[in-house]
Short mmCIF file of C-alpha atoms and ligand atoms in Angstrom, two decimals:
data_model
loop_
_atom_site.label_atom_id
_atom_site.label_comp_id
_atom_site.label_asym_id
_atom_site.label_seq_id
_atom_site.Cartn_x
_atom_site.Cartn_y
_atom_site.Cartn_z
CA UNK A 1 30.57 11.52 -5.75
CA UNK A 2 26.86 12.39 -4.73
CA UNK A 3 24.46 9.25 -5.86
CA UNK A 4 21.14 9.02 -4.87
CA UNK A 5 18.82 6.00 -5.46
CA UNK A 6 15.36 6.66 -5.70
CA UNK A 7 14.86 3.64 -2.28
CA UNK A 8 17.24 2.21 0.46
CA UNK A 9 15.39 0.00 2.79
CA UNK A 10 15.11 0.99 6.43
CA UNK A 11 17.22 -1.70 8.65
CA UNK A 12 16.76 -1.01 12.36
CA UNK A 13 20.18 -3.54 13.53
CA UNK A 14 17.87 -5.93 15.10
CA UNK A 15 17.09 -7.93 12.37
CA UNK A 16 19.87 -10.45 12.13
CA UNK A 17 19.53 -10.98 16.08
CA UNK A 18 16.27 -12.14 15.61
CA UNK A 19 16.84 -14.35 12.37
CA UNK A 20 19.81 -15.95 14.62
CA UNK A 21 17.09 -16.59 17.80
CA UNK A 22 15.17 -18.25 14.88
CA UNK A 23 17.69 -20.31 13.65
CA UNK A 24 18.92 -21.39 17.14
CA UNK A 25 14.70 -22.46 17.93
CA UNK A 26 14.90 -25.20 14.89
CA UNK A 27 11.00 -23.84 14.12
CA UNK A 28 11.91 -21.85 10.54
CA UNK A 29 8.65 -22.22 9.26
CA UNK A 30 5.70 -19.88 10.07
CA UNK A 31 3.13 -19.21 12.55
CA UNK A 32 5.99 -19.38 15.66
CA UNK A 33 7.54 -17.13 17.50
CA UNK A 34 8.01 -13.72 15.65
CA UNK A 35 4.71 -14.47 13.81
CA UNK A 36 2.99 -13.94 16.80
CA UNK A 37 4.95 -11.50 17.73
CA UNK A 38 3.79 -9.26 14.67
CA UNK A 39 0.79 -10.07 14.84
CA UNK A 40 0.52 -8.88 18.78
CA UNK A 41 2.33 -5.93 17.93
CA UNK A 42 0.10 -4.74 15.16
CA UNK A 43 -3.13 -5.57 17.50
CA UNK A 44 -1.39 -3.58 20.30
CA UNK A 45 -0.43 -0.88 18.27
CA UNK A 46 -3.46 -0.33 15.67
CA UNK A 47 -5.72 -2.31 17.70
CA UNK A 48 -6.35 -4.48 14.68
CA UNK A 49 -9.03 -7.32 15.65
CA UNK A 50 -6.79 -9.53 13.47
CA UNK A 51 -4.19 -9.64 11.32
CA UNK A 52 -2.22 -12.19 9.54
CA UNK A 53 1.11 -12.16 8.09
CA UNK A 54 1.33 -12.98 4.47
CA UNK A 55 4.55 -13.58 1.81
CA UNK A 56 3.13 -10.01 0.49
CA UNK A 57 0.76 -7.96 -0.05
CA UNK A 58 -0.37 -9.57 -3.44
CA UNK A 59 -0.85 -12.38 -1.20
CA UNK A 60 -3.46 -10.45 1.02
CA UNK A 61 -5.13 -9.41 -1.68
CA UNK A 62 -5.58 -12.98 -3.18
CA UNK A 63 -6.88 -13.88 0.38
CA UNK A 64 -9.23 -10.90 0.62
CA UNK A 65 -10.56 -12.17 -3.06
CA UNK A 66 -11.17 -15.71 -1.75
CA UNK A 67 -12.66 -14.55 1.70
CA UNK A 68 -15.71 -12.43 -0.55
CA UNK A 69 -16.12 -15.67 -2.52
CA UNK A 70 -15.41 -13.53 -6.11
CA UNK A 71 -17.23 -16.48 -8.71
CA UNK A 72 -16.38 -15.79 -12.38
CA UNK A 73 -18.72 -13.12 -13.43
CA UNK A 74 -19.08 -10.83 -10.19
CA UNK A 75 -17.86 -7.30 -10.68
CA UNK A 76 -15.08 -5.61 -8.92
CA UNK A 77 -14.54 -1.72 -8.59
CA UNK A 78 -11.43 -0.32 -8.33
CA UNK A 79 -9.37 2.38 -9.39
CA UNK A 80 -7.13 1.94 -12.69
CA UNK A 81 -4.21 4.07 -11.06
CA UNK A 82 -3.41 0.97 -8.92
CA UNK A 83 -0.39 -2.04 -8.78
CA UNK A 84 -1.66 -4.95 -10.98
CA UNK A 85 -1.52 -6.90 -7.95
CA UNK A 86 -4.60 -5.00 -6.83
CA UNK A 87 -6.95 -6.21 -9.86
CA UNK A 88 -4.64 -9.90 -10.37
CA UNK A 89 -6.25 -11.32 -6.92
CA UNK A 90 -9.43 -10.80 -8.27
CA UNK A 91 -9.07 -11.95 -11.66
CA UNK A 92 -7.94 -14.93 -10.58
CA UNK A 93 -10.77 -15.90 -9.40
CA UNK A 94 -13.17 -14.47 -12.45
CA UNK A 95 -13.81 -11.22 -11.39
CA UNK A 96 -14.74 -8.77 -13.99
CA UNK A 97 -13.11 -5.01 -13.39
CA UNK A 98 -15.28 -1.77 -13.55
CA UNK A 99 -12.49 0.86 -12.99
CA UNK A 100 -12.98 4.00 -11.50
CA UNK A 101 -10.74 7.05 -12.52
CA UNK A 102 -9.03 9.26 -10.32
CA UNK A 103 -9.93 12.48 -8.61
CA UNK A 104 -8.04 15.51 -10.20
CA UNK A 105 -6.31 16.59 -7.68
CA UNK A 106 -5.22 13.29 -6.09
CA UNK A 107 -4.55 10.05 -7.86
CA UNK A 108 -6.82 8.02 -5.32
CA UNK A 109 -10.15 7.24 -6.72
CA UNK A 110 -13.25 9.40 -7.55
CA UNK A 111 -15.67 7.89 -4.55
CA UNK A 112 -18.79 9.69 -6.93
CA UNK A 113 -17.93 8.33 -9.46
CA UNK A 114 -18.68 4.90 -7.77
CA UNK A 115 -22.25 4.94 -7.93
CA UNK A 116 -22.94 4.70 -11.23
CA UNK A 117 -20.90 1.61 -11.79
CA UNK A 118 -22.65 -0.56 -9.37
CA UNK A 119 -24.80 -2.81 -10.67
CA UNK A 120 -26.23 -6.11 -9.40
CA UNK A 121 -23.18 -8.37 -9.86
CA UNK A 122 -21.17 -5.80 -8.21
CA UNK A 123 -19.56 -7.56 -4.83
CA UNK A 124 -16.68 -5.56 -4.04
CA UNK A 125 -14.83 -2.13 -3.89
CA UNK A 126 -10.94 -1.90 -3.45
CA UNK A 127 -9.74 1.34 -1.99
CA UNK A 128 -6.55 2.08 -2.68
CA UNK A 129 -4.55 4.27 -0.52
CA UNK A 130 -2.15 5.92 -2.92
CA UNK A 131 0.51 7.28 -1.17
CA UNK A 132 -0.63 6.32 1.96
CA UNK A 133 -3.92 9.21 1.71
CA UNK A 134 -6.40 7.68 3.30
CA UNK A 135 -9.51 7.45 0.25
CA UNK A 136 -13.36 8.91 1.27
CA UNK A 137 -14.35 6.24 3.26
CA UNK A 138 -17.55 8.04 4.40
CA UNK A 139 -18.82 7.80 0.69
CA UNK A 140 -17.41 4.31 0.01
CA UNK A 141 -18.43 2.86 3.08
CA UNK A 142 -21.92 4.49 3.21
CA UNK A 143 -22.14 2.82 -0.67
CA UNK A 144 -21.00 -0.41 0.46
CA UNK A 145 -24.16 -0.50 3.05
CA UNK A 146 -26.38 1.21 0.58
CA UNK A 147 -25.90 -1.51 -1.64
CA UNK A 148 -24.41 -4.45 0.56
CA UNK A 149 -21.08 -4.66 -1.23
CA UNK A 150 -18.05 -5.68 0.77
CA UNK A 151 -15.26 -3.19 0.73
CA UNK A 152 -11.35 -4.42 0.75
CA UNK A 153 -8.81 -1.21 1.50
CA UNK A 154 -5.34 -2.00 -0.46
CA UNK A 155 -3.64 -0.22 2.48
CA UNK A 156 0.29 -1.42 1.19
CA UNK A 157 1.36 2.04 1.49
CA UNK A 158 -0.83 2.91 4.44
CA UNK A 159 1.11 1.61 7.35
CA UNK A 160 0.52 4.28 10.22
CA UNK A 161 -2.10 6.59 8.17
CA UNK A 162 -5.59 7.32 9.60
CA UNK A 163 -9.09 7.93 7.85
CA UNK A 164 -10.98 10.77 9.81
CA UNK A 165 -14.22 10.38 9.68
CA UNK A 166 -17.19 13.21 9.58
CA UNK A 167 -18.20 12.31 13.38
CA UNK A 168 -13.90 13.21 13.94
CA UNK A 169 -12.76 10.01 14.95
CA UNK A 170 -9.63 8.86 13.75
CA UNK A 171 -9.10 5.00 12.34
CA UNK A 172 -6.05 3.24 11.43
CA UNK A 173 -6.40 2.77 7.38
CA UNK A 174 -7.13 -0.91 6.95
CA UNK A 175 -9.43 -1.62 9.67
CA UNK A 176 -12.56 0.72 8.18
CA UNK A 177 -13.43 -1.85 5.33
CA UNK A 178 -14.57 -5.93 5.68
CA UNK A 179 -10.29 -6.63 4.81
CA UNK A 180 -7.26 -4.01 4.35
CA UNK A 181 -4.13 -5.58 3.05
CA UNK A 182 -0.45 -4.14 4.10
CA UNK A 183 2.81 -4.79 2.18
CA UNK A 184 6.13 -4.73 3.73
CA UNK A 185 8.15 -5.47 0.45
CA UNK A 186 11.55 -3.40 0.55
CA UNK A 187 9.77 0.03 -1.27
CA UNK A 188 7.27 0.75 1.94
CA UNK A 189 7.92 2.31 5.10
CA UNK A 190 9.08 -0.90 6.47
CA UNK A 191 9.95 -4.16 5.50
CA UNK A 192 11.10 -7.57 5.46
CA UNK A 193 12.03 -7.89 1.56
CA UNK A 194 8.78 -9.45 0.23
CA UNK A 195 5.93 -9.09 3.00
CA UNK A 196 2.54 -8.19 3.67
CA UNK A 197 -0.34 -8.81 6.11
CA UNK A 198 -4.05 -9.21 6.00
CA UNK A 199 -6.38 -7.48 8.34
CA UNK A 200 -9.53 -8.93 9.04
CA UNK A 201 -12.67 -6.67 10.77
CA UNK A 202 -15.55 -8.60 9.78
CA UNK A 203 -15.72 -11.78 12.66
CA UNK A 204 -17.47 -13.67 9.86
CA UNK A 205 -14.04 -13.98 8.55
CA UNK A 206 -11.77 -15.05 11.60
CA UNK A 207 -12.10 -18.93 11.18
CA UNK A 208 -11.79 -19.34 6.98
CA UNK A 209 -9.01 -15.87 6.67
CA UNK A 210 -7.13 -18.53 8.68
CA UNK A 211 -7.86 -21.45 6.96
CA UNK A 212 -7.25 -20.29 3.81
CA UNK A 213 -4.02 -18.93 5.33
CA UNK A 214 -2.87 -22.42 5.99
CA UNK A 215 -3.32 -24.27 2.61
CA UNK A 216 -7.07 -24.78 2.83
CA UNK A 217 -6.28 -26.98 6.12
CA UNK A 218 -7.57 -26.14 10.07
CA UNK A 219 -3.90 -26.35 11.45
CA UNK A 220 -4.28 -23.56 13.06
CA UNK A 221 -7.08 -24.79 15.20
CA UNK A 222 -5.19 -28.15 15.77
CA UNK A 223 -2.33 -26.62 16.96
CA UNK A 224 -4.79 -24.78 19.55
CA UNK A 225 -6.30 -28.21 20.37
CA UNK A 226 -9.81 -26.77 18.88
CA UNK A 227 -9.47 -29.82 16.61
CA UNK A 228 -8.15 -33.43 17.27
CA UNK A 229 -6.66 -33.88 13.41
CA UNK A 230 -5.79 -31.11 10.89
CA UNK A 231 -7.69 -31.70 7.22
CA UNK A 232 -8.23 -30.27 4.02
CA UNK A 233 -11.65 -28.21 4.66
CA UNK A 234 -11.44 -25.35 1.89
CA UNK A 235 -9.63 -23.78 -0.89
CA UNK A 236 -6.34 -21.93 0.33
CA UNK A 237 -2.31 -21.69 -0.55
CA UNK A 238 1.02 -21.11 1.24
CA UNK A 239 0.62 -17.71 2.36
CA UNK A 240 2.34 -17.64 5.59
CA UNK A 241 5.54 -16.65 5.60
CA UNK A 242 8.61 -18.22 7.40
CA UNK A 243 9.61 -17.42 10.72
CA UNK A 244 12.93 -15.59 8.86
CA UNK A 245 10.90 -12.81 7.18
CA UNK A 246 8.66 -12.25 10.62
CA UNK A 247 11.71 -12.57 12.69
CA UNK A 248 13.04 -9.49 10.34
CA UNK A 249 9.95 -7.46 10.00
CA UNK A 250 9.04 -7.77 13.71
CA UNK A 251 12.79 -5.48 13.93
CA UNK A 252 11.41 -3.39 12.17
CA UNK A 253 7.46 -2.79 13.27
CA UNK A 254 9.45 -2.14 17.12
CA UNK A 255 11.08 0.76 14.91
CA UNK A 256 8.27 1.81 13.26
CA UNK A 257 8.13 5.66 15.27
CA UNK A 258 11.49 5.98 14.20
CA UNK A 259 11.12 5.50 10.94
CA UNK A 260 8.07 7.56 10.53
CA UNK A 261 9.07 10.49 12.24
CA UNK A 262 12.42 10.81 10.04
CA UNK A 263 10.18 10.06 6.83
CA UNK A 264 7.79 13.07 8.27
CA UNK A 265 10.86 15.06 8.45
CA UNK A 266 11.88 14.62 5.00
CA UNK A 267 8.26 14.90 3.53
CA UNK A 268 8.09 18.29 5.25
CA UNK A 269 10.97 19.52 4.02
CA UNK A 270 10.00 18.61 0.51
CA UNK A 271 6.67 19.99 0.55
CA UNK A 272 7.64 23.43 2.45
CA UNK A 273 10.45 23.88 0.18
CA UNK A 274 8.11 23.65 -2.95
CA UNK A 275 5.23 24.79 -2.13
CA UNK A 276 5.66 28.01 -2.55
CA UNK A 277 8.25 28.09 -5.09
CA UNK A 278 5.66 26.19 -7.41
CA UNK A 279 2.68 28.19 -6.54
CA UNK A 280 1.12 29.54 -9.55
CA UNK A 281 2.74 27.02 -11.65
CA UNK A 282 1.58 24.13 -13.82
CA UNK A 283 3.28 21.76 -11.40
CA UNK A 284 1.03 19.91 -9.23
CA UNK A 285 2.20 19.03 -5.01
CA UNK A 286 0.63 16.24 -3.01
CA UNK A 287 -2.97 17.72 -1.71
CA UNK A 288 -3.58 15.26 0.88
CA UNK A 289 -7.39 15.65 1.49
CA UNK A 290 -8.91 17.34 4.82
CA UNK A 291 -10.01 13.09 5.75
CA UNK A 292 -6.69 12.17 5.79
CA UNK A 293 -3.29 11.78 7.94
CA UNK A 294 -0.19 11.80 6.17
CA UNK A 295 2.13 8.56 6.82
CA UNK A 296 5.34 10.20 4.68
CA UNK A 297 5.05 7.48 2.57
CA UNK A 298 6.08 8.66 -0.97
CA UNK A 299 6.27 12.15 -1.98
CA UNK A 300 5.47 12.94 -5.93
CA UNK A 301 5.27 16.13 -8.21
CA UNK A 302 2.83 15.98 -11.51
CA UNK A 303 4.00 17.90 -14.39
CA UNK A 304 1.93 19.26 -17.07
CA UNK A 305 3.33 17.13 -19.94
CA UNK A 306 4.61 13.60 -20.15
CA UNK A 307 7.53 15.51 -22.24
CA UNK A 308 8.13 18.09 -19.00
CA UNK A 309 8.46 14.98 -16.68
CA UNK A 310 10.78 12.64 -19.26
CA UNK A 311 12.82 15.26 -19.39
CA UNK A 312 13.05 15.87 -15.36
CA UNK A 313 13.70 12.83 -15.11
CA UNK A 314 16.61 12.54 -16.96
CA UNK A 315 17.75 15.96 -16.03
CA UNK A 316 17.77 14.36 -12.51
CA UNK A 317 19.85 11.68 -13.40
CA UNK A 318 22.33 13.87 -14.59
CA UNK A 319 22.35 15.24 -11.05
CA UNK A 320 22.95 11.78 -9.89
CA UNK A 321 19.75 11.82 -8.72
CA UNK A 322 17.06 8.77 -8.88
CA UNK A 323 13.40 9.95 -9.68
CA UNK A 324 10.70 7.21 -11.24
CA UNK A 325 7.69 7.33 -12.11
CA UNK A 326 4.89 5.52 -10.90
CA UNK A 327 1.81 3.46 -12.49
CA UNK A 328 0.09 2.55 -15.82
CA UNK A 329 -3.45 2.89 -16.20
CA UNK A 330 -4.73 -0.55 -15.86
CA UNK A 331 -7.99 0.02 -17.81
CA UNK A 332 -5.25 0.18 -20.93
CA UNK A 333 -3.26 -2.48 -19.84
CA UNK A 334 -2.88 -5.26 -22.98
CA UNK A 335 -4.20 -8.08 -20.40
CA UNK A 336 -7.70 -5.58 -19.60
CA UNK A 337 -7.53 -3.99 -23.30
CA UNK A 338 -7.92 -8.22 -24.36
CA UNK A 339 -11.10 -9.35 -21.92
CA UNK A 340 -12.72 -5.90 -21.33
CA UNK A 341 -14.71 -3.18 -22.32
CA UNK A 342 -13.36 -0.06 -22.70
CA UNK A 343 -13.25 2.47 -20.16
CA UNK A 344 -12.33 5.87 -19.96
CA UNK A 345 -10.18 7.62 -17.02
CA UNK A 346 -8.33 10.57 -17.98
CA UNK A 347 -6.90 11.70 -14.76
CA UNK A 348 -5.57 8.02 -14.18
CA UNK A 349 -3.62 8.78 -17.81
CA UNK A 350 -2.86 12.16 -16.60
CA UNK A 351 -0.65 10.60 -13.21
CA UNK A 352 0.67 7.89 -15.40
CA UNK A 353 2.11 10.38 -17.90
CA UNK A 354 2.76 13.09 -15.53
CA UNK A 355 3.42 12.13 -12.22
CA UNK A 356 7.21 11.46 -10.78
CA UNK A 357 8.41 10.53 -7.42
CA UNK A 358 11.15 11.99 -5.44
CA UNK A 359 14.13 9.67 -3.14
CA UNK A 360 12.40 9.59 0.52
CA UNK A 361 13.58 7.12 2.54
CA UNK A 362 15.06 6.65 6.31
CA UNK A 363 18.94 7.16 5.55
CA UNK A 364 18.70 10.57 3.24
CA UNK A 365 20.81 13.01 4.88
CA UNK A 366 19.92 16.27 4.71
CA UNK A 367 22.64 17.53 2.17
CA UNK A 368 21.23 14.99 0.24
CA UNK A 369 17.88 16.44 0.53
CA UNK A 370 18.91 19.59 0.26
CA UNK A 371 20.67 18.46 -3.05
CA UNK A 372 17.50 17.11 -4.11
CA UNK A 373 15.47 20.23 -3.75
CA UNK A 374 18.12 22.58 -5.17
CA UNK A 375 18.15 20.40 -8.47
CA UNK A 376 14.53 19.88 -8.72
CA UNK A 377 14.07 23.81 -8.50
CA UNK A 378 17.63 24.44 -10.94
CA UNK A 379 15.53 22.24 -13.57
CA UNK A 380 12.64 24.41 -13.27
CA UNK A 381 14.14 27.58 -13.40
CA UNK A 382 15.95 26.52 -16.86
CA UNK A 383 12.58 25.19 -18.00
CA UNK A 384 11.05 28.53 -17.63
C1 LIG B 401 3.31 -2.37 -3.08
C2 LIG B 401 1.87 -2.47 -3.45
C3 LIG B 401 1.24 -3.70 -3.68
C4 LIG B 401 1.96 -5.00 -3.73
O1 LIG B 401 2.63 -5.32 -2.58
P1 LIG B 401 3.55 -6.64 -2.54
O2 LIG B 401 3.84 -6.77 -1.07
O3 LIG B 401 4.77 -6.33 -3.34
O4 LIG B 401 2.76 -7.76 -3.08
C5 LIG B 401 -0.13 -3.72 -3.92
N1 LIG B 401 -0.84 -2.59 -3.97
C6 LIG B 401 -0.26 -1.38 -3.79
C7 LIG B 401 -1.12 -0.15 -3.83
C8 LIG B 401 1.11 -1.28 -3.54
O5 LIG B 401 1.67 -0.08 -3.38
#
């Protein structure tokens, strides 16, 4: 019988060749081997100035919120249709949120809608890359200079996806801002289970992003022989991960084309087979914006109602067929409803009501996506 889950995580075959190379070595912990390995493979390939591998993204992000120095009080701007992970690294360390909502048309935030929020305790913006859309980076960047605010990209579902700027040149999302975070937990385009890395572009951040990286010690500079003893110097944790998750997601990164060009495939097929079957119809398709690549990363529809799309959803289910839904407002969260002001977003409420994603993921076959588009249309049809 025909089951479809809405994710199967990509493995390439290498993985458990690598994991046994790490076992054999005796070094299990990080910053060996395969960590290096990543991290030469995403500066070859992206041409990241640095990057460092993290237990997740949430982990990046909690790096990236230490590295800007966030003291109690400062202000933080971000979207509300985000993970909580993406407002949690900040709050940790005090930060108070001014959420922005999201453009109409795309669930990524409203970059003019930015302006007014900033005031002078403002120290950051987090772009979020929903769906792997790259955000307006010309506006947000040309804000963050405006008003000297640092600017952290939540690129987790951005692996592979390029901002193009209004001179035409193309960058790799998460090296525009000062920090862009990646996740490689098992629901992106690759992964090692729980993952994520931290870019770094701004130089002033090189020495402390690693520090901090270690536990608040400079092992990383004794193990160079910069240092003759390693010692506490700052605030930090264990974000590293072990030579097991690197050894696994370096198998994957060498797959990376692989996986993107089957994704691209499926995305594709998706939006060609829709597109014109829902034109003129209250259901919304992805409208990936004229600044952005597309990295195939998830591929949603937005119904008019949050009735229309409970009942797709279980009408899918009947089909055997996985769909979910996506995120929450965080501006109405209980923790934010408790500590902050009120704020309004109403297309943020509109994609957490209304928005639903489709399976897309490296094994689909295409009966399976062909099952997938037949049912989606058969439930629209009897809707009608
Ligand atoms: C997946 C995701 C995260 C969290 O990533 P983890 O690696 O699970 O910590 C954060 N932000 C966004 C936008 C995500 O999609």
């Amino acid at each position: 019988m025909i089951s479809i889950p809405f994710n199967k995580p990509f493995v390439s075959g290498k993985e458990l060749q690598y994991i046994q190379d790490v076992i054999n070595s005796k070094r299990i912990s990080g910053n060996v081997k395969y960590t290096n390995l990543c991290h030469q493979l995403l500066s070859h390939h992206f041409s990241f100035k640095k990057s460092l591998l993290t237990s997740s993204c949430t982990d990046a992000l909690e790096m990236a919120a230490i590295l800007v120095n966030i003291q109690p009080g400062d202000e933080v701007i971000l979207p509300s249709y985000t993970f909580v992970s993406t407002a949690n690294a900040f709050l940790l360390r005090g930060a108070v949120f001014k959420f922005v909502d999201s453009m109409a048309n795309n669930p990524n935030l409203d970059a003019s809608l930015i302006e007014n929020l900033i005031t002078e305790k403002t120290k950051v913006i987090v772009a979020v890359h929903y769906a792997g859309f790259s955000c307006d980076m010309d506006a947000i960047m040309s804000l963050a200079k405006k008003y000297d605010l640092f600017v952290v990209e939540d690129a987790a579902q951005a692996i592979d996806n390029y901002f193009l700027d209004r001179m035409g040149n193309k960058h790799i999302l998460g090296s525009v801002g000062n920090l862009g975070t990646y996740s490689f937990h098992e629901t992106k385009n690759i992964n090692c289970g729980e993952g994520g890395a931290l870019i770094i572009n701004d130089e002033r951040f090189f020495n402390r992003a690693e520090i901090i990286w270690e536990k608040g010690t400079n092992r990383a500079s004794y193990f160079r022989g910069e240092v003759d003893k390693y010692n506490w110097v700052d605030i930090g944790s264990s974000y590293l991960p072990s030579e097991l998750n690197a050894a696994f997601l370096y198998a994957q990164l060498q797959s990376l084309e692989l996986v993107q060009k089957k994704r691209s495939t499926i995305w594709k097929k998706y939006y060609d087979s829709f597109k014109s079957f829902f034109s003129g119809s209250k259901i919304m398709l992805p409208d990936i914006p004229s600044y952005s690549t597309n990295n195939a990363h998830l591929f949603y529809l937005v119904f008019n109602s949050l009735g229309v799309r409970t009942d797709f959803i279980e009408y899918m289910k009947s089909r055997n067929i996985q769909c979910v839904f996506h995120y929450i407002s965080l501006h109405s969260s209980p923790l934010i409803k408790l500590n902050t002001a009120s704020s309004s977003c109403p297309n943020s409420d509109r994609f957490t009501n209304c928005l639903v994603r489709l399976p897309l993921y490296y094994d689909l076959t295409d009966e399976e996506v062909d099952y997938i588009i037949y049912s989606v249309k058969e439930f629209f049809l009897k809707m009608q």
